[in-house]
């Protein structure tokens, strides 16, 4: 809701990045040096402290109504976090760097863009209280004692989803 115009972003806890140089990502399949960005539609996946484990999910045309009713419960989009991450979400300073899109190509994985060139950011946006940002955007932030029971239901459903930093989640119950 109210996502704004298309733009490309890089999110960081560092407010002093003057440029983004291509590098090989430790977590990506590619071994080519790249600069990674995310588009505005997928930017909310990064409204978290960097190491915060989170699951995000939403319905699309292939979602079965029963899955949407059971897991979204009336929300259009849900982000789940462990309860212990709520305070860091309120206090960690996170910044979105808007990047010029002229050297970027769409990556086959949804929402990601890549550049083989060094990129100079054109804007720095402090994201503020990340819990509040979710509410203002109409994204339901659902704190849970443990991510795994809900996350396992989500990935077995027909919902679209993205999970990040799940290796940092509490152990499965």
Coordinates of N, CA, C and O in Angstrom, one line a residue:
X1 N 0.8 -1.2 0.0 CA 0.0 0.0 0.0 C 0.9 1.2 0.0 O 1.9 1.3 0.8
X2 N 0.6 2.2 -0.9 CA 1.3 3.4 -1.0 C 2.8 3.2 -1.1 O 3.7 3.9 -0.5
X3 N 3.2 2.3 -2.0 CA 4.6 1.9 -2.1 C 5.4 3.0 -2.8 O 6.6 3.0 -2.6
X4 N 4.8 3.9 -3.5 CA 5.6 4.9 -4.2 C 6.1 4.5 -5.5 O 5.9 3.4 -6.0
X5 N 6.8 5.5 -6.2 CA 7.3 5.2 -7.5 C 8.4 4.2 -7.5 O 9.1 4.0 -6.5
X6 N 8.6 3.6 -8.7 CA 9.8 2.6 -8.8 C 11.1 3.3 -8.5 O 11.3 4.4 -8.9
X7 N 11.9 2.7 -7.7 CA 13.3 3.1 -7.4 C 14.1 1.9 -7.0 O 13.5 0.8 -6.7
X8 N 15.4 2.0 -7.0 CA 16.2 0.9 -6.6 C 16.9 1.4 -5.3 O 17.3 2.5 -5.1
X9 N 17.1 0.4 -4.4 CA 17.5 0.7 -3.0 C 18.5 -0.3 -2.5 O 18.5 -1.5 -2.9
X10 N 19.4 0.1 -1.6 CA 20.3 -0.7 -0.9 C 20.1 -0.3 0.6 O 20.1 0.9 0.9
X11 N 19.9 -1.3 1.5 CA 19.6 -1.0 2.9 C 20.8 -1.4 3.7 O 21.4 -2.4 3.5
X12 N 21.1 -0.5 4.7 CA 22.3 -0.7 5.5 C 22.1 0.0 6.9 O 21.4 0.9 7.0
X13 N 22.9 -0.5 7.9 CA 22.9 0.2 9.1 C 24.0 1.2 9.1 O 24.2 1.9 10.1
X14 N 24.8 1.3 8.1 CA 25.9 2.3 7.9 C 25.4 3.5 7.2 O 25.0 3.4 6.0
X15 N 25.4 4.7 7.9 CA 24.9 5.9 7.2 C 25.9 6.6 6.4 O 25.7 7.7 5.9
X16 N 27.1 6.0 6.2 CA 28.2 6.8 5.6 C 28.8 6.1 4.3 O 29.9 6.3 4.0
X17 N 27.9 5.4 3.6 CA 28.4 4.7 2.4 C 28.4 5.7 1.2 O 27.4 6.3 0.9
X18 N 29.6 6.0 0.7 CA 29.7 7.0 -0.4 C 29.5 6.3 -1.8 O 29.2 7.0 -2.8
X19 N 29.8 5.0 -1.9 CA 29.6 4.3 -3.1 C 29.5 2.8 -2.9 O 29.9 2.3 -1.8
X20 N 29.0 2.2 -3.9 CA 28.8 0.7 -3.8 C 29.6 0.1 -4.9 O 29.4 0.4 -6.1
X21 N 30.6 -0.7 -4.5 CA 31.5 -1.3 -5.5 C 31.1 -2.8 -5.7 O 30.7 -3.5 -4.7
X22 N 31.1 -3.3 -6.9 CA 30.8 -4.7 -7.1 C 31.7 -5.6 -6.3 O 32.8 -5.4 -6.1
X23 N 31.0 -6.6 -5.7 CA 31.7 -7.6 -4.9 C 31.0 -8.9 -5.0 O 29.9 -9.0 -5.4
X24 N 31.7 -10.0 -4.7 CA 31.1 -11.3 -4.7 C 30.4 -11.5 -3.4 O 31.0 -11.4 -2.3
X25 N 29.1 -11.8 -3.4 CA 28.3 -12.0 -2.2 C 28.5 -13.4 -1.6 O 28.5 -14.4 -2.4
X26 N 28.7 -13.4 -0.3 CA 28.9 -14.7 0.3 C 27.6 -15.5 0.3 O 27.6 -16.7 0.5
X27 N 26.4 -14.9 0.1 CA 25.2 -15.6 0.2 C 24.5 -15.8 -1.1 O 23.5 -16.5 -1.2
X28 N 25.0 -15.3 -2.2 CA 24.4 -15.4 -3.5 C 25.1 -16.6 -4.3 O 26.2 -16.9 -4.0
X29 N 24.3 -17.1 -5.2 CA 24.9 -18.2 -6.1 C 25.9 -17.7 -7.1 O 26.8 -18.4 -7.5
X30 N 25.7 -16.4 -7.5 CA 26.7 -15.8 -8.4 C 28.1 -15.7 -7.9 O 28.2 -15.3 -6.7
X31 N 29.1 -15.9 -8.7 CA 30.4 -15.7 -8.2 C 31.0 -14.5 -9.0 O 32.2 -14.2 -8.9
X32 N 30.2 -13.7 -9.7 CA 30.7 -12.5 -10.4 C 30.5 -11.3 -9.4 O 29.5 -11.2 -8.7
X33 N 31.5 -10.4 -9.4 CA 31.3 -9.2 -8.5 C 30.1 -8.4 -9.0 O 30.0 -8.0 -10.2
X34 N 29.2 -8.1 -8.1 CA 28.0 -7.3 -8.4 C 27.7 -6.4 -7.3 O 28.0 -6.5 -6.2
X35 N 26.9 -5.3 -7.7 CA 26.2 -4.5 -6.7 C 24.8 -4.9 -6.7 O 24.2 -5.1 -7.8
X36 N 24.2 -5.2 -5.6 CA 22.9 -5.6 -5.4 C 21.9 -4.5 -5.0 O 22.3 -3.7 -4.1
X37 N 20.7 -4.5 -5.5 CA 19.7 -3.5 -5.1 C 18.4 -4.2 -5.1 O 18.2 -5.3 -5.6
X38 N 17.4 -3.6 -4.4 CA 16.1 -4.1 -4.4 C 15.1 -3.0 -4.8 O 15.4 -1.8 -4.6
X39 N 14.0 -3.4 -5.5 CA 13.1 -2.3 -6.0 C 12.2 -1.9 -4.9 O 12.1 -2.6 -3.8
X40 N 11.5 -0.8 -5.1 CA 10.6 -0.3 -4.1 C 9.6 -1.3 -3.6 O 9.3 -1.3 -2.4
X41 N 9.0 -2.1 -4.5 CA 8.0 -3.0 -4.1 C 8.5 -4.0 -3.0 O 7.8 -4.5 -2.1
X42 N 9.8 -4.4 -3.1 CA 10.4 -5.4 -2.2 C 11.2 -4.7 -1.1 O 11.7 -5.4 -0.2
X43 N 11.2 -3.4 -1.1 CA 12.0 -2.7 0.0 C 11.5 -3.1 1.4 O 12.3 -3.3 2.3
X44 N 10.2 -3.3 1.7 CA 9.8 -3.7 3.0 C 10.4 -5.0 3.6 O 10.4 -5.2 4.8
X45 N 10.9 -5.8 2.7 CA 11.6 -7.0 3.1 C 12.9 -6.7 4.0 O 13.4 -7.5 4.7
X46 N 13.3 -5.4 3.9 CA 14.5 -5.0 4.5 C 14.2 -3.9 5.6 O 15.2 -3.3 6.1
X47 N 13.0 -3.8 6.0 CA 12.7 -2.9 7.1 C 13.0 -3.6 8.5 O 12.1 -3.7 9.3
X48 N 14.2 -4.1 8.6 CA 14.6 -4.8 9.8 C 16.0 -4.6 10.1 O 16.8 -4.3 9.1
X49 N 16.5 -4.7 11.3 CA 18.0 -4.7 11.5 C 18.6 -5.9 10.7 O 17.9 -6.9 10.4
X50 N 19.8 -5.7 10.2 CA 20.4 -6.6 9.3 C 20.3 -8.1 9.7 O 19.9 -8.9 8.9
X51 N 20.6 -8.4 10.9 CA 20.7 -9.8 11.3 C 19.3 -10.4 11.8 O 19.3 -11.5 12.2
X52 N 18.3 -9.6 11.8 CA 17.0 -10.0 12.3 C 16.4 -11.1 11.4 O 16.2 -10.9 10.2
X53 N 16.1 -12.3 11.9 CA 15.4 -13.3 11.1 C 14.0 -12.9 10.9 O 13.3 -12.4 11.8
X54 N 13.5 -13.1 9.7 CA 12.1 -12.7 9.4 C 11.5 -13.5 8.3 O 12.3 -14.0 7.4
X55 N 10.2 -13.7 8.3 CA 9.5 -14.3 7.2 C 8.4 -13.3 6.8 O 7.9 -12.5 7.6
X56 N 8.3 -13.2 5.5 CA 7.3 -12.3 4.9 C 6.4 -13.1 3.9 O 6.9 -14.0 3.2
X57 N 5.1 -12.8 3.9 CA 4.3 -13.5 3.0 C 3.0 -12.7 2.6 O 2.6 -11.8 3.3
X58 N 2.5 -13.1 1.4 CA 1.4 -12.3 0.8 C 0.7 -13.2 -0.2 O 1.3 -14.2 -0.6
X59 N -0.5 -12.9 -0.6 CA -1.3 -13.7 -1.6 C -1.0 -13.2 -3.0 O -0.7 -12.0 -3.2
X60 N -1.1 -14.1 -3.9 CA -1.1 -13.7 -5.3 C -2.2 -14.5 -6.0 O -3.1 -15.1 -5.3
X61 N -2.3 -14.4 -7.3 CA -3.4 -15.0 -8.0 C -3.5 -16.6 -7.8 O -4.6 -17.1 -8.0
X62 N -2.4 -17.2 -7.5 CA -2.4 -18.6 -7.4 C -2.7 -19.1 -5.9 O -2.7 -20.3 -5.6
X63 N -2.8 -18.1 -5.0 CA -3.1 -18.5 -3.6 C -4.5 -19.0 -3.4 O -5.4 -18.4 -3.8
X64 N -4.6 -20.1 -2.7 CA -5.9 -20.7 -2.4 C -6.5 -19.8 -1.3 O -5.8 -19.4 -0.3
X65 N -7.8 -19.6 -1.4 CA -8.5 -18.8 -0.4 C -8.3 -19.3 1.0 O -8.2 -18.5 2.0
X66 N -8.3 -20.6 1.2 CA -8.2 -21.2 2.6 C -6.8 -20.8 3.1 O -6.7 -20.5 4.3
X67 N -5.7 -20.8 2.3 CA -4.4 -20.4 2.8 C -4.4 -19.0 3.2 O -3.8 -18.6 4.2
X68 N -5.0 -18.1 2.4 CA -5.0 -16.7 2.7 C -5.8 -16.4 4.0 O -5.3 -15.7 4.8
X69 N -6.9 -17.1 4.1 CA -7.7 -16.9 5.3 C -7.0 -17.3 6.6 O -6.9 -16.6 7.6
X70 N -6.4 -18.5 6.5 CA -5.7 -19.1 7.7 C -4.4 -18.3 8.1 O -4.2 -18.1 9.2
X71 N -3.6 -17.9 7.1 CA -2.3 -17.4 7.4 C -2.3 -15.8 7.4 O -1.6 -15.2 8.1
X72 N -3.0 -15.2 6.5 CA -3.1 -13.8 6.4 C -4.1 -13.2 7.3 O -3.9 -12.0 7.8
X73 N -5.2 -13.9 7.6 CA -6.2 -13.5 8.5 C -6.7 -12.0 8.2 O -6.8 -11.2 9.1
X74 N -6.9 -11.7 6.9 CA -7.4 -10.4 6.5 C -6.4 -9.4 6.2 O -6.7 -8.4 5.6
X75 N -5.1 -9.7 6.5 CA -4.0 -8.8 6.1 C -3.7 -9.0 4.6 O -3.8 -10.1 4.1
X76 N -3.1 -7.9 4.0 CA -2.7 -8.1 2.6 C -1.2 -8.6 2.6 O -0.8 -9.3 1.6
X77 N -0.5 -8.3 3.6 CA 0.9 -8.7 3.7 C 1.3 -8.9 5.2 O 0.9 -8.0 6.0
X78 N 2.0 -9.9 5.5 CA 2.4 -10.1 6.9 C 3.9 -10.4 7.0 O 4.5 -11.0 6.1
X79 N 4.5 -9.7 8.0 CA 5.9 -10.0 8.3 C 6.0 -10.5 9.7 O 5.4 -10.0 10.6
X80 N 6.7 -11.7 9.8 CA 6.8 -12.3 11.2 C 8.2 -12.1 11.7 O 9.2 -12.2 10.9
X81 N 8.3 -11.8 13.0 CA 9.6 -11.7 13.6 C 9.5 -12.4 15.0 O 8.4 -12.5 15.5
X82 N 10.6 -12.7 15.6 CA 10.6 -13.2 17.0 C 10.4 -12.0 17.9 O 10.9 -10.9 17.6
X83 N 9.7 -12.2 19.0 CA 9.4 -11.1 19.9 C 10.6 -10.4 20.4 O 10.6 -9.2 20.6
X84 N 11.7 -11.1 20.6 CA 12.9 -10.5 21.0 C 13.5 -9.4 20.1 O 14.4 -8.7 20.5
X85 N 13.0 -9.4 18.8 CA 13.5 -8.4 17.9 C 12.8 -7.1 17.8 O 13.1 -6.2 17.1
X86 N 11.7 -7.0 18.6 CA 10.9 -5.8 18.5 C 11.6 -4.6 19.0 O 11.6 -3.5 18.4
X87 N 12.3 -4.7 20.2 CA 13.1 -3.6 20.7 C 14.2 -3.2 19.7 O 14.3 -2.0 19.4
X88 N 15.0 -4.1 19.1 CA 16.0 -3.7 18.1 C 15.3 -3.0 16.9 O 15.9 -2.1 16.3
X89 N 14.1 -3.5 16.5 CA 13.5 -2.8 15.4 C 13.1 -1.4 15.7 O 13.0 -0.6 14.8
X90 N 12.9 -1.1 16.9 CA 12.5 0.3 17.3 C 13.8 1.2 17.5 O 13.7 2.4 17.3
X91 N 14.9 0.6 17.8 CA 16.1 1.4 18.1 C 17.3 1.3 17.2 O 18.1 2.2 17.2
X92 N 17.3 0.3 16.3 CA 18.4 0.2 15.4 C 18.3 1.2 14.3 O 17.2 1.3 13.7
X93 N 19.3 1.9 14.0 CA 19.2 2.9 12.9 C 19.5 2.2 11.6 O 20.6 1.5 11.4
X94 N 18.6 2.2 10.7 CA 18.7 1.6 9.4 C 18.4 2.6 8.3 O 17.5 3.5 8.5
X95 N 19.2 2.5 7.2 CA 19.1 3.6 6.2 C 18.9 2.9 4.8 O 19.4 1.9 4.5
X96 N 18.1 3.6 4.0 CA 17.8 3.1 2.6 C 18.6 4.1 1.7 O 18.3 5.3 1.7
X97 N 19.5 3.5 0.9 CA 20.2 4.3 -0.1 C 19.5 4.2 -1.4 O 19.3 3.0 -1.9
X98 N 19.0 5.2 -2.0 CA 18.4 5.2 -3.4 C 19.5 5.2 -4.4 O 20.4 6.1 -4.2
X99 N 19.5 4.3 -5.3 CA 20.6 4.2 -6.3 C 20.1 4.5 -7.7 O 18.9 4.2 -8.0
X100 N 20.9 5.1 -8.5 CA 20.5 5.4 -9.9 C 20.3 4.1 -10.6 O 21.1 3.2 -10.4
X101 N 19.3 4.0 -11.4 CA 19.0 2.7 -12.0 C 19.6 2.4 -13.4 O 19.4 1.4 -14.0
X102 N 20.4 3.4 -13.9 CA 20.9 3.3 -15.3 C 21.8 2.1 -15.6 O 21.8 1.6 -16.7
X103 N 22.5 1.6 -14.6 CA 23.5 0.5 -14.8 C 22.9 -0.8 -14.3 O 23.6 -1.9 -14.5
X104 N 21.7 -0.8 -13.8 CA 21.1 -2.1 -13.2 C 20.3 -2.9 -14.2 O 19.6 -2.3 -15.0
X105 N 20.4 -4.2 -14.0 CA 19.6 -5.1 -14.8 C 18.7 -5.9 -13.8 O 19.2 -6.2 -12.7
X106 N 17.5 -6.3 -14.2 CA 16.7 -7.1 -13.3 C 17.3 -8.5 -13.2 O 17.6 -9.1 -14.1
X107 N 17.3 -8.9 -11.9 CA 17.8 -10.3 -11.6 C 16.6 -11.2 -11.7 O 15.5 -10.8 -11.4
X108 N 16.8 -12.5 -12.1 CA 15.7 -13.4 -12.2 C 14.9 -13.6 -10.9 O 13.7 -14.0 -10.9
X109 N 15.5 -13.4 -9.8 CA 14.8 -13.6 -8.5 C 14.1 -12.3 -8.2 O 14.7 -11.2 -8.2
X110 N 12.8 -12.4 -7.9 CA 11.9 -11.3 -7.7 C 12.4 -10.1 -6.9 O 12.8 -10.3 -5.7
X111 N 12.4 -8.9 -7.4 CA 12.7 -7.7 -6.7 C 14.1 -7.3 -6.7 O 14.5 -6.2 -6.3
X112 N 15.0 -8.2 -7.1 CA 16.5 -7.9 -7.0 C 16.9 -7.4 -8.4 O 16.5 -7.7 -9.4
X113 N 17.9 -6.5 -8.3 CA 18.5 -5.9 -9.4 C 20.0 -5.9 -9.2 O 20.5 -5.9 -8.1
X114 N 20.8 -6.0 -10.3 CA 22.3 -6.2 -10.2 C 22.9 -5.2 -11.2 O 22.4 -4.8 -12.2
X115 N 24.1 -4.7 -10.7 CA 25.0 -3.9 -11.6 C 26.4 -4.4 -11.5 O 26.8 -4.8 -10.5
X116 N 27.1 -4.3 -12.6 CA 28.5 -4.7 -12.7 C 29.4 -3.5 -12.5 O 30.6 -3.6 -12.6
X117 N 28.8 -2.3 -12.3 CA 29.6 -1.1 -12.2 C 29.5 -0.5 -10.7 O 28.5 -0.8 -10.0
X118 N 30.5 0.3 -10.4 CA 30.4 1.0 -9.1 C 29.3 2.0 -9.2 O 29.1 2.6 -10.2
X119 N 28.5 2.1 -8.1 CA 27.3 3.0 -8.1 C 27.4 4.0 -7.0 O 27.8 3.6 -5.8
X120 N 27.1 5.2 -7.3 CA 27.1 6.3 -6.3 C 25.6 6.5 -5.9 O 24.8 6.8 -6.8
X121 N 25.3 6.4 -4.6 CA 23.9 6.7 -4.2 C 23.5 8.1 -4.5 O 24.3 9.0 -4.4
X122 N 22.2 8.3 -4.7 CA 21.6 9.6 -5.0 C 20.8 10.2 -3.8 O 20.5 11.3 -3.8
X123 N 20.5 9.3 -2.9 CA 19.7 9.7 -1.7 C 19.9 8.8 -0.6 O 20.1 7.6 -0.8
X124 N 19.9 9.3 0.7 CA 20.0 8.5 1.9 C 18.7 8.8 2.7 O 18.4 10.0 3.0
X125 N 17.9 7.8 3.0 CA 16.7 7.9 3.7 C 16.8 7.1 5.0 O 16.8 5.9 5.0
X126 N 16.8 7.8 6.2 CA 16.7 7.1 7.5 C 15.3 6.5 7.6 O 14.3 7.1 7.4
X127 N 15.3 5.2 8.0 CA 14.0 4.5 8.0 C 13.3 4.6 9.4 O 12.1 4.3 9.5
X128 N 14.0 5.1 10.4 CA 13.3 5.4 11.7 C 12.9 4.2 12.4 O 13.5 3.1 12.2
X129 N 11.9 4.3 13.2 CA 11.3 3.2 14.0 C 10.7 2.2 13.0 O 9.7 2.5 12.3
X130 N 11.3 1.0 12.9 CA 10.9 0.0 11.9 C 9.5 -0.6 12.2 O 8.8 -1.0 11.3
X131 N 9.2 -0.7 13.5 CA 7.8 -1.2 13.9 C 6.8 -0.2 13.4 O 5.8 -0.5 12.8
X132 N 7.1 1.1 13.7 CA 6.1 2.2 13.2 C 6.0 2.2 11.7 O 5.0 2.4 11.1
X133 N 7.2 2.0 11.0 CA 7.2 2.1 9.5 C 6.3 1.0 9.0 O 5.5 1.2 8.0
X134 N 6.3 -0.2 9.6 CA 5.4 -1.3 9.1 C 3.9 -0.8 9.2 O 3.1 -1.0 8.3
X135 N 3.6 -0.3 10.4 CA 2.2 0.2 10.6 C 1.8 1.2 9.6 O 0.7 1.2 9.1
X136 N 2.6 2.2 9.4 CA 2.3 3.3 8.5 C 2.1 2.8 7.1 O 1.3 3.4 6.3
X137 N 2.8 1.7 6.7 CA 2.7 1.2 5.4 C 1.5 0.2 5.2 O 1.3 -0.3 4.1
X138 N 0.9 -0.1 6.3 CA -0.2 -1.1 6.2 C 0.3 -2.6 6.1 O -0.4 -3.4 5.7
X139 N 1.5 -2.8 6.6 CA 2.1 -4.2 6.6 C 1.9 -4.7 8.0 O 2.4 -4.1 8.9
X140 N 1.3 -5.8 8.2 CA 1.1 -6.4 9.5 C 2.4 -7.0 10.0 O 2.9 -7.9 9.3
X141 N 2.9 -6.5 11.1 CA 4.1 -7.0 11.7 C 3.6 -7.9 12.8 O 2.9 -7.5 13.8
X142 N 3.9 -9.2 12.7 CA 3.3 -10.2 13.7 C 4.5 -10.8 14.5 O 5.2 -11.7 14.0
X143 N 4.7 -10.3 15.8 CA 5.7 -10.9 16.6 C 5.3 -12.3 17.2 O 4.1 -12.4 17.6
X144 N 6.2 -13.2 17.1 CA 5.9 -14.6 17.6 C 7.0 -15.0 18.5 O 8.2 -14.6 18.4
X145 N 6.7 -15.9 19.5 CA 7.7 -16.5 20.3 C 8.8 -17.2 19.5 O 10.0 -17.2 19.9
X146 N 8.4 -17.9 18.5 CA 9.3 -18.6 17.6 C 8.8 -18.6 16.2 O 7.6 -18.8 16.0
X147 N 9.6 -18.3 15.2 CA 9.2 -18.2 13.8 C 8.8 -19.5 13.2 O 7.9 -19.6 12.3
X148 N 9.4 -20.6 13.6 CA 9.4 -21.9 12.8 C 8.0 -22.5 12.6 O 7.7 -22.9 11.5
X149 N 7.1 -22.6 13.6 CA 5.8 -23.2 13.4 C 5.0 -22.4 12.3 O 4.5 -23.1 11.4
X150 N 5.0 -21.1 12.3 CA 4.3 -20.3 11.3 C 5.0 -20.4 10.0 O 4.4 -20.6 8.9
X151 N 6.3 -20.3 10.0 CA 7.1 -20.3 8.8 C 6.9 -21.6 8.0 O 6.7 -21.6 6.8
X152 N 6.9 -22.7 8.7 CA 6.7 -24.0 8.1 C 5.3 -24.1 7.4 O 5.1 -24.7 6.4
X153 N 4.3 -23.5 8.1 CA 3.0 -23.5 7.5 C 3.0 -22.6 6.2 O 2.3 -23.0 5.2
X154 N 3.7 -21.5 6.3 CA 3.7 -20.6 5.1 C 4.4 -21.3 3.9 O 3.8 -21.2 2.8
X155 N 5.5 -21.9 4.1 CA 6.2 -22.5 3.0 C 5.5 -23.7 2.4 O 5.7 -24.0 1.2
X156 N 4.6 -24.3 3.2 CA 3.8 -25.4 2.7 C 2.5 -25.0 2.1 O 1.8 -25.8 1.5
X157 N 2.3 -23.7 2.1 CA 1.0 -23.1 1.6 C 1.2 -22.6 0.1 O 2.3 -22.8 -0.5
X158 N 0.1 -22.0 -0.4 CA 0.2 -21.5 -1.8 C 0.5 -20.0 -1.8 O 0.4 -19.3 -2.8
X159 N 0.9 -19.4 -0.6 CA 1.2 -18.0 -0.5 C 2.6 -17.8 -1.1 O 3.4 -18.6 -1.2
X160 N 2.8 -16.5 -1.6 CA 4.1 -16.1 -2.0 C 4.9 -15.7 -0.7 O 4.2 -15.3 0.3
X161 N 6.2 -15.9 -0.6 CA 6.9 -15.7 0.6 C 8.4 -15.4 0.4 O 8.9 -15.7 -0.7
X162 N 9.0 -14.8 1.4 CA 10.4 -14.6 1.4 C 10.9 -14.7 2.8 O 10.2 -14.1 3.7
X163 N 11.9 -15.4 3.0 CA 12.5 -15.5 4.4 C 14.0 -15.1 4.3 O 14.7 -15.4 3.4
X164 N 14.3 -14.2 5.3 CA 15.7 -13.7 5.3 C 16.3 -13.9 6.7 O 15.6 -13.8 7.7
X165 N 17.6 -14.2 6.7 CA 18.3 -14.4 8.0 C 17.8 -15.5 8.9 O 17.9 -15.4 10.1
X166 N 17.1 -16.4 8.3 CA 16.4 -17.5 9.1 C 17.5 -18.3 9.9 O 17.1 -18.8 11.0
X167 N 18.7 -18.3 9.5 CA 19.8 -19.0 10.3 C 19.9 -18.4 11.6 O 20.5 -19.0 12.5
X168 N 19.5 -17.1 11.8 CA 19.6 -16.4 13.1 C 18.4 -16.6 14.0 O 18.3 -16.1 15.1
X169 N 17.4 -17.4 13.5 CA 16.2 -17.6 14.3 C 16.5 -18.5 15.5 O 17.5 -19.3 15.5
X170 N 15.6 -18.5 16.5 CA 15.7 -19.4 17.6 C 15.6 -20.8 17.1 O 15.0 -21.1 16.0
X171 N 16.0 -21.8 17.8 CA 15.9 -23.2 17.4 C 14.4 -23.6 17.2 O 13.6 -23.0 17.9
X172 N 14.1 -24.5 16.4 CA 12.8 -25.0 16.3 C 12.3 -25.6 17.6 O 13.1 -26.3 18.3
X173 N 11.1 -25.4 17.9 CA 10.6 -25.9 19.2 C 10.5 -27.5 19.2 O 10.4 -28.1 18.2

